[in-house]
XYZ file of C-alpha atoms in Angstrom:
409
model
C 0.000 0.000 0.000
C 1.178 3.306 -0.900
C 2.853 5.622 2.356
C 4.436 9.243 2.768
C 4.859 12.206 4.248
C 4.426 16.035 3.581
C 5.140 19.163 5.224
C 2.172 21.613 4.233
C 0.084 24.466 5.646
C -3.398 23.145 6.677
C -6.658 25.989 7.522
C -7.275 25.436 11.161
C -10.324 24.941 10.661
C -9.837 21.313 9.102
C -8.759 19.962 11.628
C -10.779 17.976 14.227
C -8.149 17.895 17.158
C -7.458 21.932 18.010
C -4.450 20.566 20.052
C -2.740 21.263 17.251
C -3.770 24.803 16.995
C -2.761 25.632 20.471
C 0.595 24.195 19.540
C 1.531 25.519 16.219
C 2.248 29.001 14.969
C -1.325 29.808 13.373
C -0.563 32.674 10.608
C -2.674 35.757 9.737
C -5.069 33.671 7.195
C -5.467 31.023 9.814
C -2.817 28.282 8.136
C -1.371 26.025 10.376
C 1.980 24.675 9.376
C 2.127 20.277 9.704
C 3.627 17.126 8.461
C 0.923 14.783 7.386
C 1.505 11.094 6.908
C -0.393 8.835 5.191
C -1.038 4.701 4.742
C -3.280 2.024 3.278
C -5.483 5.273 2.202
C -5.743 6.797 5.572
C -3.906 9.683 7.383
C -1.520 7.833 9.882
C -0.214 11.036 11.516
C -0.440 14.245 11.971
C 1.840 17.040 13.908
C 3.104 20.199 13.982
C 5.667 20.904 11.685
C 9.149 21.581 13.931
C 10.773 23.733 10.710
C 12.198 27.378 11.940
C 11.008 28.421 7.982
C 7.622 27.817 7.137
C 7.379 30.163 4.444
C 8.119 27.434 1.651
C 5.327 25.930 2.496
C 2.037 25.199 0.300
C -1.631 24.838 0.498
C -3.107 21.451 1.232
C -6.720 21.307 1.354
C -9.120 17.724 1.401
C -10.503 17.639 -2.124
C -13.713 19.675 -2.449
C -17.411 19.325 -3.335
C -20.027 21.264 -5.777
C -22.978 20.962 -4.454
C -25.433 21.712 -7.146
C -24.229 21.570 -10.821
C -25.965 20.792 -14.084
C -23.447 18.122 -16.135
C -26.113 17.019 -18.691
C -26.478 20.659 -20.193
C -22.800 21.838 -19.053
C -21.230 23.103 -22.058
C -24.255 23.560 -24.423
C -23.375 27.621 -24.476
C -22.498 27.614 -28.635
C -25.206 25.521 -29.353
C -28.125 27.752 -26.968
C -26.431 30.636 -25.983
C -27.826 33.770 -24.146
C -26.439 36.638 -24.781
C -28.924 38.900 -23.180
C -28.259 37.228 -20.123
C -31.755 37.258 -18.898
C -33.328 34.541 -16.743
C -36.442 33.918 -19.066
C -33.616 33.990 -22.376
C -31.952 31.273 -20.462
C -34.724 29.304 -20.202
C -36.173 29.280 -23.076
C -32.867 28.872 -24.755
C -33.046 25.819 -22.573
C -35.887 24.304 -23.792
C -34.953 24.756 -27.034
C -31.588 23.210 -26.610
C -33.642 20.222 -25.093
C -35.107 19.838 -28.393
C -32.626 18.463 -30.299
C -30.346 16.909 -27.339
C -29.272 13.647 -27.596
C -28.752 11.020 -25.271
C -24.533 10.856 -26.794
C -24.728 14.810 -26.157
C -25.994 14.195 -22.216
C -22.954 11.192 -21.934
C -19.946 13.575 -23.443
C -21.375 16.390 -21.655
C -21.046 14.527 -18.757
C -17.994 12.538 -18.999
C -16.218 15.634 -19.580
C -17.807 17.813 -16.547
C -16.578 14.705 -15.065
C -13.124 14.426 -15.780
C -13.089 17.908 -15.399
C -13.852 17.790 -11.818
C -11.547 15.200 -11.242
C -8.343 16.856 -12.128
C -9.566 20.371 -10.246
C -9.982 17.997 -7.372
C -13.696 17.676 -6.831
C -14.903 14.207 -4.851
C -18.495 14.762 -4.807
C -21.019 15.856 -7.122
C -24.442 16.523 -6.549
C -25.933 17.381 -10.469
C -29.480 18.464 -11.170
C -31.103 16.717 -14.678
C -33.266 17.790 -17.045
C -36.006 15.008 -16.568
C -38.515 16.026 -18.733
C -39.429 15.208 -22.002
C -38.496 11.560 -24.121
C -34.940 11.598 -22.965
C -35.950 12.119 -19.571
C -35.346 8.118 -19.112
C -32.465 7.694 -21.207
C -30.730 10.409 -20.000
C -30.824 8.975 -16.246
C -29.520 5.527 -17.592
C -26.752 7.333 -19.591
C -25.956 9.196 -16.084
C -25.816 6.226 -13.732
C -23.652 4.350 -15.913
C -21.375 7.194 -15.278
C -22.258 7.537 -11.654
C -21.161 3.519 -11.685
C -18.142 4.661 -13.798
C -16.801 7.308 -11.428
C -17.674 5.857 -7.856
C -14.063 5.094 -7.395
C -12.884 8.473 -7.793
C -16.332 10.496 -7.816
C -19.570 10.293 -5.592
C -22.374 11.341 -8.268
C -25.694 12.281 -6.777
C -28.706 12.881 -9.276
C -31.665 15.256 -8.814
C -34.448 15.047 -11.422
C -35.462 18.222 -12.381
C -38.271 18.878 -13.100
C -41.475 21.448 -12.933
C -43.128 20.720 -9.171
C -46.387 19.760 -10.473
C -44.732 16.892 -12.837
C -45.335 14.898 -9.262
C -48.585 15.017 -8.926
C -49.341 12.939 -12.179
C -49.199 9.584 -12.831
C -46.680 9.709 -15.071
C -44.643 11.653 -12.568
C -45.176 8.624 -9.485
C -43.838 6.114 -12.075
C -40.673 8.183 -12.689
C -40.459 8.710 -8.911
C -40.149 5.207 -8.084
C -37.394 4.902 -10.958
C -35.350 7.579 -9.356
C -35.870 5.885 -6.137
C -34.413 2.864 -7.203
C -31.059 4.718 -8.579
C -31.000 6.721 -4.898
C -31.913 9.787 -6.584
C -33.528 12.678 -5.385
C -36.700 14.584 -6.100
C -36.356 17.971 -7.707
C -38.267 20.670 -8.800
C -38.679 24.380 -9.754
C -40.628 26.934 -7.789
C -40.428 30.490 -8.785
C -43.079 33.234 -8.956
C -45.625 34.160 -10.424
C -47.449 31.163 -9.531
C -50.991 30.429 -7.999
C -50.685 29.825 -4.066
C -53.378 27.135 -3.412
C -52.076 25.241 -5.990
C -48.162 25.390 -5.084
C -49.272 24.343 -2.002
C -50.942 21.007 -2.963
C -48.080 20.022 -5.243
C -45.407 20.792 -2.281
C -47.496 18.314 -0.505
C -47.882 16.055 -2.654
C -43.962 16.070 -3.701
C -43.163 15.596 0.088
C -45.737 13.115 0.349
C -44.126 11.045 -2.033
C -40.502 11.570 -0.878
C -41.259 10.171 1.949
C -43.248 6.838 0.983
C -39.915 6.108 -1.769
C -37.386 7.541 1.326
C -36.297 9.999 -1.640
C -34.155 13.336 -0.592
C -35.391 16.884 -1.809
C -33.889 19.387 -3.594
C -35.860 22.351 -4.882
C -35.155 25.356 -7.172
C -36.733 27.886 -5.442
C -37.201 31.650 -5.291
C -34.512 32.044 -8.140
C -35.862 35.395 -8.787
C -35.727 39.206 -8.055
C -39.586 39.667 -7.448
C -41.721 38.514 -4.480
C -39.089 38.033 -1.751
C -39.073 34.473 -0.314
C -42.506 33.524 -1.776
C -41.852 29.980 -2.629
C -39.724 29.566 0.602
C -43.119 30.724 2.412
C -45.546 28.056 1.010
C -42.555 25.298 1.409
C -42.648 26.290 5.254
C -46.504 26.165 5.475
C -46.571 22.374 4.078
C -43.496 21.401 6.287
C -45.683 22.629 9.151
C -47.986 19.883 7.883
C -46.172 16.758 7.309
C -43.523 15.183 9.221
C -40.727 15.233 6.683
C -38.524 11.792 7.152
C -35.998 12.519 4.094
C -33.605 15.891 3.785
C -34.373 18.722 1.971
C -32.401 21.270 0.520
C -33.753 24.620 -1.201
C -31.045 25.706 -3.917
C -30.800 29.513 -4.618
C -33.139 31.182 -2.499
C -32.004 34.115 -3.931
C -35.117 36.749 -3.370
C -34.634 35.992 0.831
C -31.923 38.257 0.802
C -34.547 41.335 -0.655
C -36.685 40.800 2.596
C -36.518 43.411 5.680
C -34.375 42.141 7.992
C -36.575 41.316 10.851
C -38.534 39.107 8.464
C -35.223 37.831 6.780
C -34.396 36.316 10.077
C -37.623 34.856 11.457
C -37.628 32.956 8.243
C -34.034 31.705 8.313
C -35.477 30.542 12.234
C -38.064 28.240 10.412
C -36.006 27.394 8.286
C -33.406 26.046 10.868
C -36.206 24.194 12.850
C -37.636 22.330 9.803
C -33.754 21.435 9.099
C -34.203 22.435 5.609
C -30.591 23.026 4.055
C -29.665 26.050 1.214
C -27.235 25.591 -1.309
C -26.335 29.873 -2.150
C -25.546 29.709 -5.731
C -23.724 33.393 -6.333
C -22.206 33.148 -9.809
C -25.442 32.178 -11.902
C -27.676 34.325 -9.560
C -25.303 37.572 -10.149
C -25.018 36.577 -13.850
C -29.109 36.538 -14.162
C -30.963 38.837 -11.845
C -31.151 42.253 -10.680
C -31.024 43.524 -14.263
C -32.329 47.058 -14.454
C -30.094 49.370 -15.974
C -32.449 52.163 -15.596
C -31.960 52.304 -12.238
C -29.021 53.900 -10.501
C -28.331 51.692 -7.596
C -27.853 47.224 -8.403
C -29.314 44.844 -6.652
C -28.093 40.938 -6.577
C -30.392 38.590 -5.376
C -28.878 36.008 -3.786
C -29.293 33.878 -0.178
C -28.347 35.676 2.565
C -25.491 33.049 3.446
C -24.402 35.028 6.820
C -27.718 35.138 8.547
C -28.821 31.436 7.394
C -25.699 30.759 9.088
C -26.267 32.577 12.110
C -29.891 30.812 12.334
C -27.850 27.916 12.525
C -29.024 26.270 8.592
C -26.563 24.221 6.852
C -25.519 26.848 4.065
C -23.281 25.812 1.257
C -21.916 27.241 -1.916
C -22.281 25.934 -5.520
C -21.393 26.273 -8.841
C -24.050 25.767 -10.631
C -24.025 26.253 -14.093
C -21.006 25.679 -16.746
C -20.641 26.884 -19.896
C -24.559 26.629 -20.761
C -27.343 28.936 -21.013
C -27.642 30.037 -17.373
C -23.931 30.994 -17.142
C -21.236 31.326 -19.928
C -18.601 30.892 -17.300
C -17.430 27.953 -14.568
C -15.047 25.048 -15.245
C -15.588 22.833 -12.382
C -13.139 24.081 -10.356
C -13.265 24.813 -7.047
C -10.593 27.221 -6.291
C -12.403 29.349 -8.848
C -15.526 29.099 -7.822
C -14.122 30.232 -4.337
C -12.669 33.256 -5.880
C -15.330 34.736 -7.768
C -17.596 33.782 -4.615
C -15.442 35.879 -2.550
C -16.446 39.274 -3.440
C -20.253 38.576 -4.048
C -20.333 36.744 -0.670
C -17.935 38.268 1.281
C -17.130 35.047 2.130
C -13.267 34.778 3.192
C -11.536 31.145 3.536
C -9.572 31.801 6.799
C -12.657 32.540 8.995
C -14.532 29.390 9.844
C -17.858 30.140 8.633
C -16.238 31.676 4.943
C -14.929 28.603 4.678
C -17.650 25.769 5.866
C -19.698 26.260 2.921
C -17.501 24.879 0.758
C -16.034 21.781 2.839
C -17.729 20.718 5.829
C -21.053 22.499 5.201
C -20.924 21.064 1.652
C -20.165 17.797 2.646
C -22.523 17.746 5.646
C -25.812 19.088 3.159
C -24.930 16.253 0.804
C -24.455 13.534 3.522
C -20.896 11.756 2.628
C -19.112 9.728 4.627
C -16.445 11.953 5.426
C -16.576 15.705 6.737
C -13.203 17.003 4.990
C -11.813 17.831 7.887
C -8.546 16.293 8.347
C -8.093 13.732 11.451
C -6.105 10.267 12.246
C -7.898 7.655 9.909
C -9.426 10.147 7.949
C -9.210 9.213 4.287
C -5.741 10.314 2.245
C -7.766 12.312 -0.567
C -6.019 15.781 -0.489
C -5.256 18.609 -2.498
C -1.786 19.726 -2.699
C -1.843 23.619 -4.005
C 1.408 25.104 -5.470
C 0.601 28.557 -3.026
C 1.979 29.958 0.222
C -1.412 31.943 0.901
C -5.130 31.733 0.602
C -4.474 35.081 -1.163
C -2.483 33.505 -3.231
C -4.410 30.822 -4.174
C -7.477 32.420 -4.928
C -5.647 35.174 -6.661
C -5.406 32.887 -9.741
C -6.316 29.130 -10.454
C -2.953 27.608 -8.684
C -1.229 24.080 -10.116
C -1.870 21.351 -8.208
C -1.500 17.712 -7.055
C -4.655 15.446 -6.317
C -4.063 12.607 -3.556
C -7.196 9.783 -3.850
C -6.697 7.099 -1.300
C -3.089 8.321 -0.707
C -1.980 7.762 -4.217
C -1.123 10.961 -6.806
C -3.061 10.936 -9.403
């Protein structure tokens, strides 16, 4: 079995034992230096690195997680692009893409969001898909052979997306079960304008169903700049209803964060005490909403990360869109998406709760096995960055070395 040993600067708050910590020299961004050794896959040690000069030290971080991505439509930009960048161009640009899709364009799209991931040094993906329409099927079987494919280096979770009411049919209970059966999760898309009474049975019914196939949630909701928090509303008034045995995450949120702040933070309460998750997805969000040029002053909706937090919800960060209508942008990396996030988020990497949301938060939200936070017999899967500094590191997308199981890859 493959063993070693390397001197690197690890964020504090990776680390499960914070004897460390109180040992080491802890610099300004919160890097600790320590030697990390490794066996048979696992960390084997771990201690505080006894060199006087630290400062030739790199970045090691556990390899990362995107939360919420799209790999069946990633990379579809040329063929349905958007160039007014509008929310209602994307979609219909969308649907029209999903027109002429092929299961062999869903595959390559895939494989190569993928392999992408891989080398950037991604271990989890949770992807939303397009299940609507003929390929809706085929397009799940082309994506679990690839989920099957990748398990060794990948986790690949799969959300069928779809619109909410889609659940209430027939049709919708028979592609249910088949998601069930591949460990999927239920998806669906609630954004305004949209009758109340009627969201409200649907929600039900959704839930209702999660729970008889023991089927996770996650929702598109309030992706918009109009009627703050509406969908998030009616969710809350059906999860007073049922008794919700399955997680549930609500992806974007965005219009919370347009809310007065007393409201803001009575919701982000309910939202903590029904345990419902949010996945803030900044780059698409700022890309699509808040577009009124006649105005002088700019609004960006998007979740109001800090005071979800403070309410004590599971927040993370995604990607989201690649290359595709929604976004032009994204590669699958996750140094990247860190950077850009940075100044829409004011989320910084060497405070704890800048960081959780895209490590332990992440990998808390999407349930895997391990935390990312470094510990004896924690697995070797690490990624070695060629920079000194968080600065550094986010400054521009560094080289770097991916450990899986404690080999290099």
């Amino acid at each position: 079995m493959h063993k070693g040993s390397l001197q690197a600067l690890v964020p504090r708050g990776l680390l499960a034992n914070r004897t460390y910590v109180c040992e080491g020299r802890v610099d300004a961004e919160g890097l600790l230096p320590l030697r990390i050794g490794w066996e048979g896959g696992r960390i084997s040690s771990l201690e505080v690195a006894n060199s006087e000069s630290v400062c030739d030290l790199n970045l090691v971080l556990p390899r990362l997680v995107e939360p919420h991505a799209h790999i069946d439509k990633a990379f579809s930009w040329l063929k349905a692009p958007n160039l007014k960048g509008t929310y209602s161009n994307a979609l219909a640009a969308n649907l029209q893409e999903l027109k002429s899709r092929t299961v062999l364009d869903v595959r390559e799209r895939a494989k190569r969001s993928l392999e992408l991931a891989l080398s950037n040094g991604l271990r989890a993906i949770r992807s939303h898909v397009d299940s609507f329409g003929p390929l809706a099927e085929q397009s799940w079987e082309a994506l679990v052979d690839l989920q099957k494919e990748f398990k060794p280096l990948i986790e690949l979770q799969l959300v069928a997306l779809v619109p909410l009411e889609y659940w209430s049919t027939q049709e919708g209970h028979h592609f249910a079960k088949k998601v069930a059966t591949y460990k999927g999760f239920l998806g669906g898309v609630l954004v305004p304008p949209f009758n109340v009474k009627k969201i409200r049975t649907h929600l039900f019914e959704a839930l209702t169903l999660a729970n008889e196939l023991g089927c996770g949630i996650d929702l598109h909701i309030d992706e918009s700049q109009i009627k703050p928090a509406v969908g998030l509303k009616q969710l809350l008034e059906v999860l007073d209803q049922i008794e919700l045995a399955v997680p549930i995450t609500c992806s974007h949120a965005s219009s919370m964060s347009l809310l007065p702040p007393k409201e803001l933070m009575y919701l982000a309460h309910r939202l903590a005490e029904h345990r419902v998750n949010v996945v803030a997805l900044p780059l698409t969000n700022s890309w699509l909403l808040g577009r009124n040029y006649k105005s002088r002053s700019i609004k960006r909706p998007l979740a109001p990360i800090h005071q979800l937090q403070q309410a004590g919800v599971t927040v993370s960060v995604g990607g989201d869109n690649v290359q595709d209508p929604w976004f032009p942008l994204g590669n699958f990396d996750p140094l990247t998406l860190m950077a850009f996030s940075l100044p829409l988020t004011q989320l910084a990497p060497w405070q704890r709760l800048g960081l959780a949301p895209f490590t332990t938060s992440a990998a808390s939200l999407m349930n895997l096995n391990w935390d990312g936070v470094f510990d004896l017999g924690s697995p070797a899967d690490m990624i070695f960055l060629e920079a000194s500094s968080w600065s550094e590191a986010l400054a521009a997308s560094p080289r770097r070395k991916i450990m899986i199981n404690g080999s290099w890859i």
